[in-house]
Amino acid sequence: MKAAIELVDVSRLYVVGDTVVRALDRVSLSIEEHSFTAIMGPSGSGKSTLMSLIGCLDVPTEGRILIDGEDTSGMDEEELAYIRNRKIGFVFQHFSLLPKLNALDNAALPLLYAGVGQRERRERAADMLERVGLKDRMRHRPSELSGGQKQRVAIARALVNDPSILLADEPTGALDSVTGHEVMELFHRLNEEGHTIVFVTHDRSLAEECGRIVPIRDGRIDDAT
Ligand SMILES: Nc1ncnc2c1ncn2[C@@H]1O[C@H](COP(=O)(O)OP(=O)(O)O)[C@@H](O)[C@H]1O
Ligand SMILES: [Mg+2]
């Protein structure tokens, strides 16, 4: 199987005053194309740091990260932005929607950045919102949506550029358990449609629904199979 994501001896150090925090410590990890992986570990173990690195929102202090076989080390900001926009969709715990825009315009935002014209933006965002079950909420602003619906808008936005990889950092963390399970069902469907999915959770029952659980502790991955 081809690796969608590969980390080779990746470390991320943060320097705060005269302390050095080794948020990730020589992590090696290979994630197969079309797989569904849960990253699980206690608070402060390095999960968000790992996700930011995989998502090319941050760069490692040491080591290499390959996306779709392409080595991202040494890429400049423009090249990293290209990978981010084309290959990776990112979903956060607190949705990060723009409050003044309705669901349609929020979902269309990455297309605006990609220079797509308004008509096509609206069509593609509408298709994506329909895929996540929000056909009848396109004109609602975030404040007029439930938590689960907001997360669906965020998922539509993450996928509107049709990236192969979907990363989600505690996507169910701000949702009640029923809504959390609904979001998981959506991830399962997107995975069946071919997306590679990596998500972070504290919830063992959600993690156990996935093909693979990667445990992380103190910046290290115990099981890097
Ligand atoms: N920007 C930063 N500056 C300094 N230390 C950070 C920064 N981000 C994270 N850390 C530290 O790195 C470690 C891992 O953090 P994080 O990846 O956010 O963990 P998790 O998402 O598992 O809770 C923690 O000890 C945290 O305090
Ligand atoms: Mg975190």
Tab-separated table of C-alpha atoms and ligand atoms in Angstrom:
chain	number	residue	atom	x	y	z
A	1	MET	CA	0.000	0.000	0.000
A	2	LYS	CA	1.079	3.537	-0.705
A	3	ALA	CA	1.700	5.896	2.213
A	4	ALA	CA	-0.372	9.069	2.123
A	5	ILE	CA	1.645	10.478	5.015
A	6	GLU	CA	5.083	9.516	6.220
A	7	LEU	CA	7.049	10.921	9.158
A	8	VAL	CA	10.692	9.982	9.520
A	9	ASP	CA	12.353	10.743	12.888
A	10	VAL	CA	10.347	13.901	13.371
A	11	SER	CA	10.963	16.139	16.392
A	12	ARG	CA	9.426	19.494	17.217
A	13	LEU	CA	11.087	21.592	19.893
A	14	TYR	CA	9.618	24.751	21.378
A	15	VAL	CA	11.850	27.188	23.165
A	16	VAL	CA	10.111	29.166	25.920
A	17	GLY	CA	12.461	31.453	27.838
A	18	ASP	CA	15.335	29.186	28.778
A	19	THR	CA	13.333	25.951	28.691
A	20	VAL	CA	13.163	23.674	25.689
A	21	VAL	CA	9.970	21.652	25.310
A	22	ARG	CA	10.339	18.561	23.143
A	23	ALA	CA	6.685	18.413	22.028
A	24	LEU	CA	7.472	15.596	19.589
A	25	ASP	CA	10.403	13.299	20.065
A	26	ARG	CA	11.736	11.348	17.072
A	27	VAL	CA	8.378	10.212	15.781
A	28	SER	CA	8.248	7.860	12.813
A	29	LEU	CA	4.847	7.022	11.418
A	30	SER	CA	3.416	5.845	8.144
A	31	ILE	CA	-0.252	6.331	7.285
A	32	GLU	CA	-1.648	4.424	4.328
A	33	GLU	CA	-3.736	5.922	1.594
A	34	HIS	CA	-7.509	5.547	2.178
A	35	SER	CA	-6.995	4.540	5.826
A	36	PHE	CA	-8.843	5.823	8.898
A	37	THR	CA	-6.571	6.500	11.887
A	38	ALA	CA	-7.219	7.772	15.420
A	39	ILE	CA	-4.439	9.541	17.328
A	40	MET	CA	-5.036	9.088	21.039
A	41	GLY	CA	-3.177	10.435	24.037
A	42	PRO	CA	-3.478	12.603	27.141
A	43	SER	CA	-3.571	16.385	27.116
A	44	GLY	CA	-0.139	17.866	26.352
A	45	SER	CA	1.166	14.660	24.736
A	46	GLY	CA	1.825	16.337	21.371
A	47	LYS	CA	-1.294	15.517	19.373
A	48	SER	CA	-1.968	19.026	18.044
A	49	THR	CA	1.713	19.532	17.307
A	50	LEU	CA	1.662	16.300	15.284
A	51	MET	CA	-1.468	17.335	13.389
A	52	SER	CA	-0.076	20.792	12.561
A	53	LEU	CA	3.062	19.178	11.174
A	54	ILE	CA	1.150	16.647	9.082
A	55	GLY	CA	-1.067	19.487	7.866
A	56	CYS	CA	1.972	21.567	6.848
A	57	LEU	CA	0.811	24.363	9.155
A	58	ASP	CA	4.137	24.014	10.956
A	59	VAL	CA	7.539	22.526	10.103
A	60	PRO	CA	9.580	20.035	12.137
A	61	THR	CA	12.736	20.999	14.010
A	62	GLU	CA	14.288	17.705	12.914
A	63	GLY	CA	13.236	14.923	10.578
A	64	ARG	CA	11.246	14.664	7.374
A	65	ILE	CA	7.577	14.609	6.420
A	66	LEU	CA	6.374	13.181	3.120
A	67	ILE	CA	2.884	13.847	1.780
A	68	ASP	CA	1.839	11.583	-1.101
A	69	GLY	CA	5.465	10.539	-1.405
A	70	GLU	CA	6.631	14.132	-1.743
A	71	ASP	CA	9.249	15.304	0.743
A	72	THR	CA	8.133	18.604	2.277
A	73	SER	CA	11.423	19.393	4.012
A	74	GLY	CA	13.117	22.340	2.414
A	75	MET	CA	9.882	23.548	0.803
A	76	ASP	CA	9.316	27.280	1.031
A	77	GLU	CA	6.091	28.815	2.356
A	78	GLU	CA	4.552	28.996	-1.107
A	79	GLU	CA	5.160	25.314	-1.821
A	80	LEU	CA	3.807	24.336	1.598
A	81	ALA	CA	0.709	26.468	0.986
A	82	TYR	CA	0.181	24.627	-2.290
A	83	ILE	CA	0.295	21.219	-0.519
A	84	ARG	CA	-2.055	22.545	2.181
A	85	ASN	CA	-4.567	23.849	-0.299
A	86	ARG	CA	-4.568	20.931	-2.697
A	87	LYS	CA	-3.933	17.827	-0.652
A	88	ILE	CA	-5.059	18.484	2.901
A	89	GLY	CA	-8.276	19.526	4.593
A	90	PHE	CA	-8.162	20.547	8.262
A	91	VAL	CA	-10.954	20.478	10.843
A	92	PHE	CA	-10.560	21.978	14.331
A	93	GLN	CA	-12.327	21.397	17.629
A	94	HIS	CA	-13.921	24.856	17.720
A	95	PHE	CA	-14.943	24.926	14.053
A	96	SER	CA	-13.156	28.227	13.237
A	97	LEU	CA	-15.974	29.515	11.050
A	98	LEU	CA	-16.278	33.193	10.166
A	99	PRO	CA	-19.310	34.468	12.126
A	100	LYS	CA	-20.499	37.005	9.548
A	101	LEU	CA	-20.553	34.568	6.634
A	102	ASN	CA	-23.341	32.068	6.028
A	103	ALA	CA	-22.665	28.323	5.685
A	104	LEU	CA	-22.306	28.567	1.919
A	105	ASP	CA	-19.709	31.362	2.004
A	106	ASN	CA	-17.804	29.731	4.871
A	107	ALA	CA	-17.597	26.459	2.954
A	108	ALA	CA	-16.542	28.326	-0.205
A	109	LEU	CA	-13.703	30.240	1.461
A	110	PRO	CA	-10.786	28.000	0.362
A	111	LEU	CA	-11.969	28.382	-3.243
A	112	LEU	CA	-11.836	32.159	-2.893
A	113	TYR	CA	-8.191	31.846	-1.780
A	114	ALA	CA	-7.562	29.499	-4.709
A	115	GLY	CA	-8.845	32.147	-7.138
A	116	VAL	CA	-11.982	30.291	-8.274
A	117	GLY	CA	-14.752	32.525	-9.666
A	118	GLN	CA	-17.880	33.263	-7.640
A	119	ARG	CA	-20.330	31.142	-9.600
A	120	GLU	CA	-18.154	28.016	-9.435
A	121	ARG	CA	-17.364	28.699	-5.768
A	122	ARG	CA	-21.037	28.743	-4.873
A	123	GLU	CA	-21.789	25.613	-6.906
A	124	ARG	CA	-18.967	23.600	-5.423
A	125	ALA	CA	-19.638	24.757	-1.857
A	126	ALA	CA	-23.341	23.946	-2.270
A	127	ASP	CA	-22.488	20.441	-3.543
A	128	MET	CA	-20.184	19.902	-0.600
A	129	LEU	CA	-22.759	21.129	1.935
A	130	GLU	CA	-25.244	18.739	0.387
A	131	ARG	CA	-22.762	15.877	0.787
A	132	VAL	CA	-22.469	16.594	4.510
A	133	GLY	CA	-26.241	16.821	4.934
A	134	LEU	CA	-26.699	20.592	5.141
A	135	LYS	CA	-28.603	21.303	1.937
A	136	ASP	CA	-31.312	23.148	3.889
A	137	ARG	CA	-28.937	25.287	5.977
A	138	MET	CA	-26.848	27.030	3.314
A	139	ARG	CA	-28.014	30.552	4.207
A	140	HIS	CA	-27.635	30.153	7.958
A	141	ARG	CA	-24.835	31.880	9.803
A	142	PRO	CA	-22.790	29.925	12.378
A	143	SER	CA	-24.773	31.445	15.288
A	144	GLU	CA	-27.927	29.986	13.720
A	145	LEU	CA	-26.521	26.439	13.570
A	146	SER	CA	-26.080	23.679	16.170
A	147	GLY	CA	-22.601	22.467	17.146
A	148	GLY	CA	-22.897	19.396	14.934
A	149	GLN	CA	-24.056	21.518	12.002
A	150	LYS	CA	-21.166	23.954	12.498
A	151	GLN	CA	-18.737	21.045	12.438
A	152	ARG	CA	-20.358	19.833	9.190
A	153	VAL	CA	-19.831	23.265	7.643
A	154	ALA	CA	-16.183	23.084	8.755
A	155	ILE	CA	-15.893	19.619	7.179
A	156	ALA	CA	-17.462	20.896	3.948
A	157	ARG	CA	-14.968	23.774	3.941
A	158	ALA	CA	-12.086	21.349	4.550
A	159	LEU	CA	-13.150	19.211	1.588
A	160	VAL	CA	-14.269	21.832	-0.909
A	161	ASN	CA	-10.897	21.776	-2.705
A	162	ASP	CA	-11.208	17.984	-2.925
A	163	PRO	CA	-8.101	17.096	-0.907
A	164	SER	CA	-7.293	13.394	-0.486
A	165	ILE	CA	-6.375	13.799	3.193
A	166	LEU	CA	-8.686	15.016	5.954
A	167	LEU	CA	-7.117	15.914	9.309
A	168	ALA	CA	-9.313	16.590	12.336
A	169	ASP	CA	-7.969	17.751	15.697
A	170	GLU	CA	-10.514	16.728	18.369
A	171	PRO	CA	-13.418	17.344	15.976
A	172	THR	CA	-15.925	15.919	18.457
A	173	GLY	CA	-14.377	17.558	21.532
A	174	ALA	CA	-16.948	20.354	21.681
A	175	LEU	CA	-19.922	18.129	20.798
A	176	ASP	CA	-22.232	15.970	22.898
A	177	SER	CA	-21.767	12.251	22.404
A	178	VAL	CA	-24.736	11.681	20.064
A	179	THR	CA	-23.613	14.529	17.801
A	180	GLY	CA	-20.022	13.294	18.075
A	181	HIS	CA	-21.102	9.904	16.781
A	182	GLU	CA	-22.941	11.557	13.882
A	183	VAL	CA	-19.770	13.385	12.890
A	184	MET	CA	-17.903	10.068	13.111
A	185	GLU	CA	-20.466	8.464	10.808
A	186	LEU	CA	-19.800	11.224	8.310
A	187	PHE	CA	-16.044	10.564	8.565
A	188	HIS	CA	-16.676	6.865	7.939
A	189	ARG	CA	-18.658	7.697	4.822
A	190	LEU	CA	-15.970	10.095	3.557
A	191	ASN	CA	-13.375	7.397	4.223
A	192	GLU	CA	-15.420	4.901	2.189
A	193	GLU	CA	-15.518	7.487	-0.597
A	194	GLY	CA	-11.711	7.398	-0.623
A	195	HIS	CA	-10.436	10.088	1.754
A	196	THR	CA	-7.532	9.287	4.059
A	197	ILE	CA	-8.656	10.381	7.530
A	198	VAL	CA	-6.568	11.115	10.607
A	199	PHE	CA	-8.330	12.372	13.690
A	200	VAL	CA	-7.468	13.117	17.293
A	201	THR	CA	-9.695	12.026	20.128
A	202	HIS	CA	-9.706	11.420	23.873
A	203	ASP	CA	-12.643	9.082	23.507
A	204	ARG	CA	-11.662	5.434	23.333
A	205	SER	CA	-15.045	4.311	22.010
A	206	LEU	CA	-14.693	6.690	19.032
A	207	ALA	CA	-11.081	5.631	18.471
A	208	GLU	CA	-12.097	1.983	18.449
A	209	GLU	CA	-14.387	2.621	15.494
A	210	CYS	CA	-11.301	3.313	13.370
A	211	GLY	CA	-9.050	1.006	11.444
A	212	ARG	CA	-6.071	1.941	13.576
A	213	ILE	CA	-5.291	3.644	16.874
A	214	VAL	CA	-1.928	5.393	17.253
A	215	PRO	CA	-1.159	6.040	20.920
A	216	ILE	CA	0.965	9.061	21.773
A	217	ARG	CA	2.531	9.918	25.125
A	218	ASP	CA	5.083	12.593	26.042
A	219	GLY	CA	5.698	13.319	22.376
A	220	ARG	CA	6.450	9.719	21.491
A	221	ILE	CA	4.502	7.151	19.576
A	222	ASP	CA	4.573	3.762	21.244
A	223	ASP	CA	3.302	1.762	18.316
A	224	ALA	CA	4.625	2.895	14.959
A	225	THR	CA	3.569	-0.095	12.887
B	1	LIG	N1	3.520	27.204	20.611
B	1	LIG	C1	4.024	26.536	21.650
B	1	LIG	N2	5.015	27.056	22.381
B	1	LIG	C2	5.545	26.379	23.412
B	1	LIG	N3	5.156	25.170	23.823
B	1	LIG	C3	4.149	24.597	23.143
B	1	LIG	C4	3.530	25.243	22.025
B	1	LIG	N4	2.564	24.421	21.532
B	1	LIG	C5	2.595	23.326	22.306
B	1	LIG	N5	3.532	23.413	23.272
B	1	LIG	C6	3.858	22.391	24.279
B	1	LIG	O1	4.087	21.173	23.591
B	1	LIG	C7	3.484	20.074	24.257
B	1	LIG	C8	2.480	19.394	23.336
B	1	LIG	O2	1.394	20.266	23.092
B	1	LIG	P1	0.176	19.882	22.120
B	1	LIG	O3	0.725	19.357	20.853
B	1	LIG	O4	-0.738	21.038	22.043
B	1	LIG	O5	-0.505	18.670	22.936
B	1	LIG	P2	-1.981	18.042	22.851
B	1	LIG	O6	-2.616	18.511	21.603
B	1	LIG	O7	-1.755	16.558	22.897
B	1	LIG	O8	-2.704	18.496	24.079
B	1	LIG	C9	2.876	20.641	25.519
B	1	LIG	O9	3.805	20.453	26.572
B	1	LIG	C10	2.688	22.102	25.216
B	1	LIG	O10	2.746	22.861	26.378
B	2	MG	MG	-4.438	19.469	21.257
